[in-house]
């Protein structure tokens, strides 16, 4: 007899449908699985047979062929056990074929028949929605996460026996409700009030949070670079609904502990300097998996000791920093992972770390300093909006009382982001006018030039737009300059040797500074402050 069941297999950060076909015939007893299964899928025959037997069902000894269609799609992971087991029971007439119609099945079976959770439950729920499934059946531990999509009735089962009782109508289970986010616990986010002095660094941290900008701290050891970085999550607003779905979908696939519900806090990832390119942007054998860049989607990627990271790993961040996504091309398919994050980095000014320290003498010769800073390429630095030198704090500043608390800064950040949300949400398309730059100058963006809705794509669903995501065409509508600001930017372009990308990033930062000041128009003072945060920009002489 031929039986069919519908299952899912991971494919990047999504899931693809798999039709499980089971044919039972007379012949040498045994189970053969075909259809490009990986090792985990091939081993499911032992798990499935033991689980069925331990649930009180003894299958006759016959030749069984399990086909996983489409045949040219590689099947990986532990998601197919439940579908194979139920299709086997249908093929041996212990279950009716009709009960599997319209249902999507996923789950790993233990030898005693219990169902273990699988990764990517939210992606499977999204697949069930796209496939118009009538019900999603998966392990109980995954039910809350999958139900958060609120698209398809999701039933969580604890064992194969419970799934059989539900399908036969002997003990019908109710769909799972949306799980509440877990209560805050574990390590609390440190407060900005603990930071003494460092007014410039605190200011740039606030600007980075308000506009989603990339930020680099440069300073000697012990001046507070990492301390400041660890306090950034506290001033970021919580994730929106679509952002939470996109972030949870990624973390469900690759996090050490998959989430039990939608994530609400923005991710803060801090990889080790030894992280490989595949670990940074994704890859690996078989079906590629997202890396740290995608794990930081809608959040922060913190690279401490930036020059110590592998050069190839750093250079691989160019695409996500510019486009908000990572594309990995394989011979069979191309995979695109969302990776719209704010880069936060810290580094010493030289190999010994004490260049510019008033209390300690630097022992590094100039060529060593140049080689050290040369580990970070110019194109990568060009993509960092804020480059700030952090000086050591004096004893008098350390003796002062607490600084401004996180709550006060977070309130200003939230207000600035709300201004951006209103601005981008009500903008009307404008006619595009292409004008060439004046001779010897740069192409300046003015109101009415470009498309105000030209914000960069966020990769997965509607994502809250911030100033850092503005595309070149949108800058004209949202970042117009008056005469004084235009002259100031033109002077900086010539004297500092700024690239066109750096000019655009200065405009974005100036827009954020104006938002924090509740100003509708960008003034010369906003442009001047944005320019001073380009510490590492130098004009390249011919």
Short mmCIF file of C-alpha atoms in Angstrom, two decimals:
data_model
loop_
_atom_site.label_atom_id
_atom_site.label_comp_id
_atom_site.label_asym_id
_atom_site.label_seq_id
_atom_site.Cartn_x
_atom_site.Cartn_y
_atom_site.Cartn_z
CA UNK A 1 0.00 0.00 0.00
CA UNK A 2 1.15 3.54 -0.75
CA UNK A 3 0.90 6.26 1.92
CA UNK A 4 1.73 9.97 1.89
CA UNK A 5 2.48 12.64 4.51
CA UNK A 6 3.68 16.23 4.25
CA UNK A 7 6.74 17.32 6.21
CA UNK A 8 9.35 20.11 6.12
CA UNK A 9 13.13 20.39 5.90
CA UNK A 10 15.34 23.44 6.69
CA UNK A 11 16.50 25.52 3.75
CA UNK A 12 18.56 28.50 4.77
CA UNK A 13 16.46 30.40 7.30
CA UNK A 14 13.27 29.05 5.73
CA UNK A 15 11.74 25.61 5.35
CA UNK A 16 10.83 23.68 2.21
CA UNK A 17 7.95 21.18 1.91
CA UNK A 18 8.81 17.49 1.65
CA UNK A 19 6.36 14.85 0.48
CA UNK A 20 7.00 11.60 2.36
CA UNK A 21 5.88 8.60 0.30
CA UNK A 22 5.94 5.12 1.83
CA UNK A 23 5.46 1.96 -0.25
CA UNK A 24 5.13 -1.43 1.44
CA UNK A 25 5.52 -4.61 -0.58
CA UNK A 26 6.46 -8.24 -0.19
CA UNK A 27 10.18 -8.89 -0.32
CA UNK A 28 13.24 -8.96 1.86
CA UNK A 29 12.35 -7.12 5.11
CA UNK A 30 13.99 -3.75 5.52
CA UNK A 31 13.50 0.00 5.21
CA UNK A 32 15.19 1.98 2.45
CA UNK A 33 15.12 5.80 2.41
CA UNK A 34 15.72 7.57 -0.91
CA UNK A 35 15.55 11.21 -2.01
CA UNK A 36 18.92 12.75 -1.05
CA UNK A 37 18.73 12.18 2.74
CA UNK A 38 21.66 13.20 4.93
CA UNK A 39 23.02 10.99 7.72
CA UNK A 40 20.49 12.21 10.31
CA UNK A 41 17.59 11.42 7.96
CA UNK A 42 18.97 7.98 7.03
CA UNK A 43 19.30 7.07 10.69
CA UNK A 44 15.64 7.91 11.26
CA UNK A 45 14.64 4.40 10.14
CA UNK A 46 16.03 2.96 13.38
CA UNK A 47 14.45 5.69 15.51
CA UNK A 48 11.08 5.39 13.79
CA UNK A 49 10.87 1.59 13.99
CA UNK A 50 11.83 1.54 17.68
CA UNK A 51 9.35 4.36 18.48
CA UNK A 52 6.48 2.54 16.75
CA UNK A 53 7.31 -0.71 18.52
CA UNK A 54 7.53 0.97 21.93
CA UNK A 55 4.13 2.56 21.34
CA UNK A 56 2.57 -0.92 21.25
CA UNK A 57 2.36 -1.36 17.47
CA UNK A 58 4.16 -4.30 15.85
CA UNK A 59 4.70 -3.79 12.14
CA UNK A 60 4.86 -6.84 9.85
CA UNK A 61 8.26 -7.64 8.38
CA UNK A 62 8.07 -6.39 4.80
CA UNK A 63 10.10 -4.45 2.29
CA UNK A 64 9.56 -0.72 2.75
CA UNK A 65 10.69 2.13 0.52
CA UNK A 66 10.49 5.69 1.87
CA UNK A 67 10.77 8.34 -0.84
CA UNK A 68 11.37 11.97 0.09
CA UNK A 69 10.18 14.24 -2.72
CA UNK A 70 11.33 16.33 -4.48
CA UNK A 71 14.20 13.98 -5.17
CA UNK A 72 16.71 16.72 -6.08
CA UNK A 73 16.30 18.62 -2.77
CA UNK A 74 18.77 17.65 -0.06
CA UNK A 75 16.99 16.73 3.18
CA UNK A 76 18.82 17.52 6.39
CA UNK A 77 18.12 17.46 10.11
CA UNK A 78 15.75 15.59 12.39
CA UNK A 79 12.45 17.07 11.20
CA UNK A 80 11.09 14.10 9.20
CA UNK A 81 10.77 11.39 11.89
CA UNK A 82 7.12 12.04 12.76
CA UNK A 83 5.99 12.19 9.13
CA UNK A 84 7.83 8.96 8.25
CA UNK A 85 6.36 7.17 11.29
CA UNK A 86 2.77 8.22 10.55
CA UNK A 87 3.12 7.40 6.84
CA UNK A 88 4.43 3.95 7.82
CA UNK A 89 1.38 3.39 10.01
CA UNK A 90 -0.91 4.44 7.16
CA UNK A 91 0.89 2.11 4.74
CA UNK A 92 0.40 -0.79 7.19
CA UNK A 93 -3.28 0.19 7.65
CA UNK A 94 -3.01 1.17 11.32
CA UNK A 95 -4.17 4.68 10.37
CA UNK A 96 -6.37 6.17 7.67
CA UNK A 97 -4.78 8.23 4.89
CA UNK A 98 -7.50 10.88 5.15
CA UNK A 99 -6.39 12.02 8.61
CA UNK A 100 -3.04 13.23 7.23
CA UNK A 101 -4.58 15.30 4.44
CA UNK A 102 -3.85 19.01 4.87
CA UNK A 103 -1.62 18.50 7.91
CA UNK A 104 2.05 19.49 8.07
CA UNK A 105 4.16 17.28 10.35
CA UNK A 106 7.53 17.87 12.03
CA UNK A 107 9.37 16.30 14.94
CA UNK A 108 12.19 14.01 16.06
CA UNK A 109 11.30 10.71 17.68
CA UNK A 110 13.06 9.20 20.66
CA UNK A 111 13.30 5.42 20.89
CA UNK A 112 10.47 5.31 23.45
CA UNK A 113 8.15 7.28 21.15
CA UNK A 114 8.40 10.70 22.79
CA UNK A 115 8.84 13.73 20.54
CA UNK A 116 11.93 15.87 20.87
CA UNK A 117 11.91 19.52 19.76
CA UNK A 118 13.32 20.54 16.40
CA UNK A 119 14.98 23.73 15.21
CA UNK A 120 13.23 26.23 12.99
CA UNK A 121 9.68 25.88 14.31
CA UNK A 122 8.80 29.42 13.25
CA UNK A 123 10.07 28.77 9.72
CA UNK A 124 7.96 25.59 9.61
CA UNK A 125 4.89 27.54 10.75
CA UNK A 126 5.56 30.07 7.99
CA UNK A 127 5.75 27.21 5.49
CA UNK A 128 2.44 25.84 6.79
CA UNK A 129 0.90 29.26 6.15
CA UNK A 130 2.25 29.40 2.60
CA UNK A 131 1.08 25.85 1.88
CA UNK A 132 -2.44 26.55 3.27
CA UNK A 133 -2.12 23.71 5.76
CA UNK A 134 -5.17 23.03 7.95
CA UNK A 135 -3.06 22.07 10.96
CA UNK A 136 0.56 21.99 12.05
CA UNK A 137 1.54 19.01 14.21
CA UNK A 138 4.91 19.23 15.97
CA UNK A 139 6.57 18.63 19.37
CA UNK A 140 4.94 20.31 22.34
CA UNK A 141 8.16 22.16 23.19
CA UNK A 142 7.94 23.95 19.81
CA UNK A 143 4.22 24.73 19.90
CA UNK A 144 4.45 28.11 21.63
CA UNK A 145 7.07 29.40 19.20
CA UNK A 146 5.21 28.20 16.10
CA UNK A 147 1.86 29.51 17.37
CA UNK A 148 3.34 33.00 17.70
CA UNK A 149 2.93 33.43 13.95
CA UNK A 150 -0.86 33.09 14.45
CA UNK A 151 -1.28 31.76 10.93
CA UNK A 152 -2.16 28.05 11.19
CA UNK A 153 -3.71 26.03 14.07
CA UNK A 154 -0.70 24.56 15.85
CA UNK A 155 -1.00 21.39 17.91
CA UNK A 156 1.86 20.31 20.14
CA UNK A 157 2.15 16.62 20.98
CA UNK A 158 4.38 14.93 23.53
CA UNK A 159 4.68 11.49 21.92
CA UNK A 160 3.82 9.37 18.91
CA UNK A 161 1.05 7.68 20.90
CA UNK A 162 -0.51 11.06 21.68
CA UNK A 163 -0.30 12.05 18.00
CA UNK A 164 -2.09 8.82 17.02
CA UNK A 165 -4.85 9.44 19.57
CA UNK A 166 -5.31 12.97 18.24
CA UNK A 167 -5.45 11.88 14.61
CA UNK A 168 -7.89 9.04 15.33
CA UNK A 169 -10.16 11.37 17.27
CA UNK A 170 -9.74 9.41 20.49
CA UNK A 171 -8.26 12.38 22.41
CA UNK A 172 -8.42 15.52 20.30
CA UNK A 173 -5.90 18.17 21.33
CA UNK A 174 -6.64 21.90 21.25
CA UNK A 175 -4.39 24.25 19.27
CA UNK A 176 -1.61 25.85 21.29
CA UNK A 177 -1.89 29.49 22.31
CA UNK A 178 0.74 32.14 21.79
CA UNK A 179 3.43 31.72 24.44
CA UNK A 180 4.27 34.75 26.53
CA UNK A 181 7.89 35.98 26.35
CA UNK A 182 9.90 34.61 29.29
CA UNK A 183 10.29 36.87 32.27
CA UNK A 184 13.49 38.87 32.34
CA UNK A 185 16.12 36.99 34.19
CA UNK A 186 19.75 36.06 34.23
CA UNK A 187 22.29 38.80 33.71
CA UNK A 188 20.83 42.31 33.87
CA UNK A 189 21.90 44.94 31.35
CA UNK A 190 24.35 47.33 33.08
CA UNK A 191 23.35 50.96 33.52
CA UNK A 192 24.98 53.92 31.79
CA UNK A 193 25.02 55.68 35.16
CA UNK A 194 28.07 53.55 36.01
CA UNK A 195 30.12 55.32 33.32
CA UNK A 196 32.10 58.28 34.64
CA UNK A 197 33.16 61.00 32.25
CA UNK A 198 33.48 60.00 28.56
CA UNK A 199 30.90 62.55 27.45
CA UNK A 200 31.85 62.31 23.78
CA UNK A 201 31.72 58.51 23.79
CA UNK A 202 28.35 58.55 25.57
CA UNK A 203 27.05 61.04 23.02
CA UNK A 204 28.07 58.89 20.05
CA UNK A 205 26.58 55.81 21.71
CA UNK A 206 23.27 57.67 21.92
CA UNK A 207 23.51 58.78 18.28
CA UNK A 208 24.30 55.22 17.17
CA UNK A 209 21.28 53.86 19.06
CA UNK A 210 18.94 56.56 17.76
CA UNK A 211 19.86 56.18 14.09
CA UNK A 212 21.12 52.59 13.89
CA UNK A 213 24.61 53.78 12.93
CA UNK A 214 27.89 51.86 12.93
CA UNK A 215 30.32 52.99 15.66
CA UNK A 216 34.03 52.47 16.34
CA UNK A 217 35.72 53.30 19.66
CA UNK A 218 39.49 53.86 19.54
CA UNK A 219 41.41 54.20 22.80
CA UNK A 220 44.01 52.71 25.17
CA UNK A 221 43.23 49.71 27.40
CA UNK A 222 41.07 50.44 30.41
CA UNK A 223 39.51 53.66 29.12
CA UNK A 224 35.99 52.17 29.05
CA UNK A 225 35.41 51.07 25.44
CA UNK A 226 33.96 47.66 26.29
CA UNK A 227 32.12 49.07 29.30
CA UNK A 228 30.32 51.53 27.03
CA UNK A 229 29.56 48.89 24.43
CA UNK A 230 27.95 46.55 26.94
CA UNK A 231 25.48 49.30 27.86
CA UNK A 232 24.18 49.86 24.34
CA UNK A 233 21.40 47.20 24.52
CA UNK A 234 19.81 49.07 27.43
CA UNK A 235 19.09 52.18 25.35
CA UNK A 236 17.75 50.38 22.27
CA UNK A 237 13.96 50.18 21.82
CA UNK A 238 12.31 46.72 21.87
CA UNK A 239 11.71 44.82 18.66
CA UNK A 240 8.57 45.50 16.64
CA UNK A 241 6.26 42.67 15.61
CA UNK A 242 7.80 42.01 12.18
CA UNK A 243 11.31 42.47 13.52
CA UNK A 244 10.58 39.96 16.31
CA UNK A 245 9.36 37.37 13.79
CA UNK A 246 12.47 37.81 11.60
CA UNK A 247 14.87 37.63 14.56
CA UNK A 248 13.14 34.66 16.18
CA UNK A 249 13.14 32.79 12.88
CA UNK A 250 16.94 33.06 12.68
CA UNK A 251 17.63 32.27 16.34
CA UNK A 252 15.28 29.28 16.20
CA UNK A 253 17.56 27.72 13.58
CA UNK A 254 21.01 28.40 14.98
CA UNK A 255 20.87 29.48 18.64
CA UNK A 256 22.22 27.10 21.26
CA UNK A 257 18.87 27.27 23.07
CA UNK A 258 16.00 27.81 20.59
CA UNK A 259 13.46 30.39 21.80
CA UNK A 260 10.15 29.22 23.24
CA UNK A 261 8.30 32.35 22.05
CA UNK A 262 8.90 35.51 20.04
CA UNK A 263 12.04 37.40 21.06
CA UNK A 264 11.40 40.98 22.13
CA UNK A 265 14.88 42.27 22.98
CA UNK A 266 17.28 43.25 20.23
CA UNK A 267 20.15 40.77 19.84
CA UNK A 268 23.64 41.74 20.97
CA UNK A 269 26.27 39.42 19.49
CA UNK A 270 29.95 39.52 20.48
CA UNK A 271 31.92 36.88 18.51
CA UNK A 272 35.50 35.88 19.33
CA UNK A 273 38.29 37.37 17.17
CA UNK A 274 39.08 33.88 15.89
CA UNK A 275 35.67 33.56 14.22
CA UNK A 276 35.94 32.25 10.66
CA UNK A 277 34.29 33.76 7.61
CA UNK A 278 31.59 31.07 7.65
CA UNK A 279 31.00 31.77 11.33
CA UNK A 280 30.76 35.49 10.68
CA UNK A 281 28.40 35.61 7.68
CA UNK A 282 27.16 32.02 7.38
CA UNK A 283 28.00 28.90 5.42
CA UNK A 284 29.17 25.43 6.34
CA UNK A 285 28.85 22.00 4.77
CA UNK A 286 25.54 21.01 3.22
CA UNK A 287 22.76 23.58 3.51
CA UNK A 288 24.37 26.87 4.68
CA UNK A 289 23.44 28.22 8.10
CA UNK A 290 23.33 31.87 9.17
CA UNK A 291 26.37 33.35 10.90
CA UNK A 292 26.93 36.03 13.52
CA UNK A 293 25.93 38.81 11.11
CA UNK A 294 22.46 37.32 10.71
CA UNK A 295 22.22 36.44 14.40
CA UNK A 296 22.65 40.18 15.03
CA UNK A 297 19.84 41.09 12.59
CA UNK A 298 17.86 44.08 13.93
CA UNK A 299 20.40 44.35 16.76
CA UNK A 300 24.09 44.94 17.41
CA UNK A 301 27.24 43.10 16.30
CA UNK A 302 30.05 43.97 18.72
CA UNK A 303 33.61 43.30 17.55
CA UNK A 304 36.01 43.89 20.44
CA UNK A 305 39.71 44.20 19.53
CA UNK A 306 38.76 44.78 15.90
CA UNK A 307 42.26 44.46 14.35
CA UNK A 308 42.65 40.99 15.90
CA UNK A 309 39.85 39.55 13.77
CA UNK A 310 40.76 37.59 10.67
CA UNK A 311 41.04 39.83 7.61
CA UNK A 312 38.78 37.64 5.47
CA UNK A 313 36.12 37.58 8.18
CA UNK A 314 36.13 41.38 8.44
CA UNK A 315 36.01 41.88 4.69
CA UNK A 316 33.03 39.54 4.46
CA UNK A 317 31.03 42.12 6.43
CA UNK A 318 31.13 44.63 3.56
CA UNK A 319 27.99 43.29 1.87
CA UNK A 320 25.76 43.13 4.98
CA UNK A 321 26.94 46.57 6.14
CA UNK A 322 25.94 48.05 2.80
CA UNK A 323 22.93 45.96 1.77
CA UNK A 324 21.57 44.50 5.00
CA UNK A 325 21.80 40.91 3.79
CA UNK A 326 24.23 38.07 3.11
CA UNK A 327 24.09 36.07 -0.10
CA UNK A 328 25.80 32.66 -0.24
CA UNK A 329 25.94 31.02 -3.65
CA UNK A 330 26.28 27.25 -4.01
CA UNK A 331 26.23 25.08 -7.10
CA UNK A 332 22.61 24.02 -6.49
CA UNK A 333 21.11 27.21 -5.05
CA UNK A 334 21.71 30.70 -3.67
CA UNK A 335 20.80 31.51 -0.06
CA UNK A 336 20.04 34.99 1.24
CA UNK A 337 20.09 35.72 4.97
CA UNK A 338 18.90 39.03 6.47
CA UNK A 339 21.71 40.87 8.27
CA UNK A 340 20.66 44.44 8.99
CA UNK A 341 22.63 45.21 12.15
CA UNK A 342 24.50 48.10 13.74
CA UNK A 343 28.23 47.41 13.91
CA UNK A 344 29.86 48.37 17.20
CA UNK A 345 33.63 47.90 17.33
CA UNK A 346 36.50 48.75 19.68
CA UNK A 347 40.24 48.82 19.11
CA UNK A 348 43.50 50.06 20.60
CA UNK A 349 45.28 52.92 18.81
CA UNK A 350 48.49 50.88 18.37
CA UNK A 351 49.92 47.40 19.13
CA UNK A 352 51.01 48.32 22.68
CA UNK A 353 47.79 50.23 23.18
CA UNK A 354 49.17 53.42 24.72
CA UNK A 355 49.44 55.79 21.77
CA UNK A 356 48.00 59.10 22.98
CA UNK A 357 47.80 57.97 26.62
CA UNK A 358 49.02 60.90 28.78
CA UNK A 359 50.20 58.58 31.57
CA UNK A 360 52.02 55.87 29.65
CA UNK A 361 54.50 56.09 26.83
CA UNK A 362 53.87 54.32 23.53
CA UNK A 363 56.77 52.05 22.49
CA UNK A 364 55.52 51.34 18.96
CA UNK A 365 57.50 52.72 15.99
CA UNK A 366 55.38 54.52 13.35
CA UNK A 367 55.58 51.63 10.83
CA UNK A 368 54.18 49.24 13.46
CA UNK A 369 51.27 51.60 14.13
CA UNK A 370 50.55 51.85 10.40
CA UNK A 371 50.63 48.06 10.00
CA UNK A 372 48.35 47.63 13.00
CA UNK A 373 45.76 50.06 11.70
CA UNK A 374 46.22 48.67 8.21
CA UNK A 375 44.61 45.42 9.36
CA UNK A 376 41.31 47.24 8.93
CA UNK A 377 40.78 48.10 5.28
CA UNK A 378 39.75 51.52 4.06
CA UNK A 379 36.49 50.25 2.49
CA UNK A 380 35.46 48.74 5.84
CA UNK A 381 36.29 51.95 7.76
CA UNK A 382 34.36 53.89 5.14
CA UNK A 383 31.23 52.00 6.19
CA UNK A 384 31.57 53.00 9.85
CA UNK A 385 29.57 56.18 10.45
CA UNK A 386 31.06 57.17 13.81
CA UNK A 387 34.79 56.87 14.56
CA UNK A 388 35.58 58.21 18.01
CA UNK A 389 38.75 58.42 20.10
CA UNK A 390 38.15 57.49 23.75
CA UNK A 391 40.66 59.07 26.15
CA UNK A 392 41.51 57.75 29.64
CA UNK A 393 39.41 59.16 32.46
CA UNK A 394 41.12 61.25 35.13
CA UNK A 395 40.83 60.55 38.85
CA UNK A 396 38.66 63.61 39.41
CA UNK A 397 36.10 62.31 36.90
CA UNK A 398 36.14 58.85 38.46
CA UNK A 399 35.31 60.44 41.81
CA UNK A 400 32.18 62.13 40.51
CA UNK A 401 28.69 60.86 41.20
CA UNK A 402 26.69 58.63 38.85
CA UNK A 403 26.21 59.80 35.30
CA UNK A 404 22.97 60.06 33.37
CA UNK A 405 21.05 56.76 33.73
CA UNK A 406 20.11 54.42 30.91
CA UNK A 407 16.40 55.21 31.25
CA UNK A 408 16.87 58.91 30.45
CA UNK A 409 19.00 58.18 27.37
CA UNK A 410 16.60 55.44 26.22
CA UNK A 411 13.71 57.91 26.35
CA UNK A 412 15.51 60.31 23.98
CA UNK A 413 16.43 57.43 21.66
CA UNK A 414 12.83 56.23 21.56
CA UNK A 415 11.59 59.75 20.79
CA UNK A 416 14.14 60.14 17.97
CA UNK A 417 13.16 56.81 16.46
CA UNK A 418 9.50 57.78 16.66
CA UNK A 419 10.30 60.92 14.64
CA UNK A 420 11.99 58.75 12.02
CA UNK A 421 9.05 56.36 11.93
CA UNK A 422 6.60 59.19 11.32
CA UNK A 423 8.87 60.77 8.70
CA UNK A 424 9.37 57.62 6.65
CA UNK A 425 5.77 56.48 7.07
CA UNK A 426 4.14 59.59 5.58
CA UNK A 427 6.73 60.51 2.93
CA UNK A 428 5.33 60.96 -0.57
CA UNK A 429 7.24 59.96 -3.70
CA UNK A 430 9.10 62.80 -5.36
CA UNK A 431 10.19 63.20 -8.92
CA UNK A 432 13.71 62.11 -9.56
CA UNK A 433 16.12 64.65 -10.97
CA UNK A 434 19.63 63.57 -11.85
CA UNK A 435 22.20 66.34 -11.63
CA UNK A 436 25.90 66.03 -12.19
CA UNK A 437 28.36 67.34 -9.57
CA UNK A 438 29.94 70.73 -9.98
CA UNK A 439 33.43 70.68 -11.32
CA UNK A 440 35.91 69.90 -8.53
CA UNK A 441 33.14 69.35 -5.98
CA UNK A 442 30.82 66.59 -4.91
CA UNK A 443 27.26 65.77 -5.84
CA UNK A 444 25.11 67.32 -3.11
CA UNK A 445 21.65 66.07 -2.33
CA UNK A 446 18.82 68.55 -2.23
CA UNK A 447 15.12 68.36 -1.54
CA UNK A 448 13.11 66.92 -4.42
CA UNK A 449 16.09 64.95 -5.78
CA UNK A 450 15.58 61.19 -5.48
CA UNK A 451 13.01 58.85 -4.00
CA UNK A 452 12.05 59.39 -0.34
CA UNK A 453 10.99 55.80 -0.05
CA UNK A 454 14.39 54.57 -1.14
CA UNK A 455 15.27 53.07 2.23
CA UNK A 456 17.40 49.95 2.03
CA UNK A 457 15.60 46.61 2.10
CA UNK A 458 15.59 44.88 5.46
CA UNK A 459 15.44 41.39 4.03
CA UNK A 460 12.51 39.84 5.90
CA UNK A 461 9.18 41.60 6.21
CA UNK A 462 8.56 45.21 7.18
CA UNK A 463 11.37 46.43 9.44
CA UNK A 464 11.39 49.76 11.26
CA UNK A 465 13.28 52.26 9.10
CA UNK A 466 16.03 54.29 10.76
CA UNK A 467 18.33 56.93 9.34
CA UNK A 468 21.19 54.47 8.83
CA UNK A 469 19.05 52.48 6.36
CA UNK A 470 18.40 55.41 4.03
CA UNK A 471 19.36 54.69 0.46
CA UNK A 472 21.23 57.33 -1.61
CA UNK A 473 18.04 58.48 -3.32
CA UNK A 474 16.16 58.91 -0.01
CA UNK A 475 18.83 61.25 1.36
CA UNK A 476 17.67 64.03 -0.95
CA UNK A 477 14.19 64.07 0.53
CA UNK A 478 15.08 63.62 4.19
CA UNK A 479 18.51 65.29 4.50
CA UNK A 480 18.35 68.64 2.66
CA UNK A 481 21.10 71.12 3.55
CA UNK A 482 21.03 74.88 3.81
CA UNK A 483 23.78 77.00 2.25
CA UNK A 484 25.99 76.97 5.38
CA UNK A 485 25.73 73.22 5.80
CA UNK A 486 26.48 72.66 2.10
CA UNK A 487 29.63 74.80 2.26
CA UNK A 488 30.81 73.01 5.39
CA UNK A 489 30.32 69.56 3.88
CA UNK A 490 32.03 70.58 0.63
CA UNK A 491 35.04 71.83 2.61
CA UNK A 492 35.23 68.57 4.58
CA UNK A 493 34.98 66.60 1.36
CA UNK A 494 38.02 68.35 -0.07
CA UNK A 495 40.20 68.61 3.06
CA UNK A 496 39.53 65.16 4.54
CA UNK A 497 39.35 63.33 1.24
CA UNK A 498 35.94 61.85 2.03
CA UNK A 499 34.47 59.32 -0.36
CA UNK A 500 30.93 59.63 -1.68
CA UNK A 501 29.88 56.88 0.73
CA UNK A 502 31.42 58.78 3.65
CA UNK A 503 29.54 61.93 2.62
CA UNK A 504 26.26 60.02 2.60
CA UNK A 505 27.01 58.61 6.04
CA UNK A 506 27.80 62.08 7.39
CA UNK A 507 24.41 63.21 6.15
CA UNK A 508 22.68 60.29 7.85
CA UNK A 509 24.43 61.02 11.15
CA UNK A 510 23.56 64.71 10.86
CA UNK A 511 19.92 63.72 10.32
CA UNK A 512 20.01 61.65 13.53
CA UNK A 513 21.64 64.49 15.50
CA UNK A 514 18.87 66.79 14.32
CA UNK A 515 16.26 64.22 15.36
CA UNK A 516 17.73 64.02 18.86
CA UNK A 517 17.48 67.80 19.01
CA UNK A 518 13.85 67.62 17.77
CA UNK A 519 14.85 69.73 14.75
CA UNK A 520 13.08 69.31 11.41
CA UNK A 521 15.88 70.98 9.44
CA UNK A 522 19.52 69.88 9.42
CA UNK A 523 21.69 72.83 10.37
CA UNK A 524 25.38 73.56 10.01
CA UNK A 525 25.93 72.65 13.68
CA UNK A 526 24.50 69.16 13.07
CA UNK A 527 26.76 68.67 10.04
CA UNK A 528 29.80 69.90 11.96
CA UNK A 529 29.19 67.46 14.80
CA UNK A 530 28.74 64.59 12.34
CA UNK A 531 32.01 65.45 10.57
CA UNK A 532 34.02 65.49 13.80
CA UNK A 533 33.10 61.85 14.35
CA UNK A 534 35.13 60.78 11.28
CA UNK A 535 38.41 60.44 13.20
CA UNK A 536 40.18 58.04 10.84
CA UNK A 537 39.35 59.81 7.59
CA UNK A 538 42.42 61.15 5.83
CA UNK A 539 42.81 62.56 2.37
CA UNK A 540 44.85 60.25 0.12
CA UNK A 541 47.47 62.27 -1.73
CA UNK A 542 48.27 61.20 -5.29
#
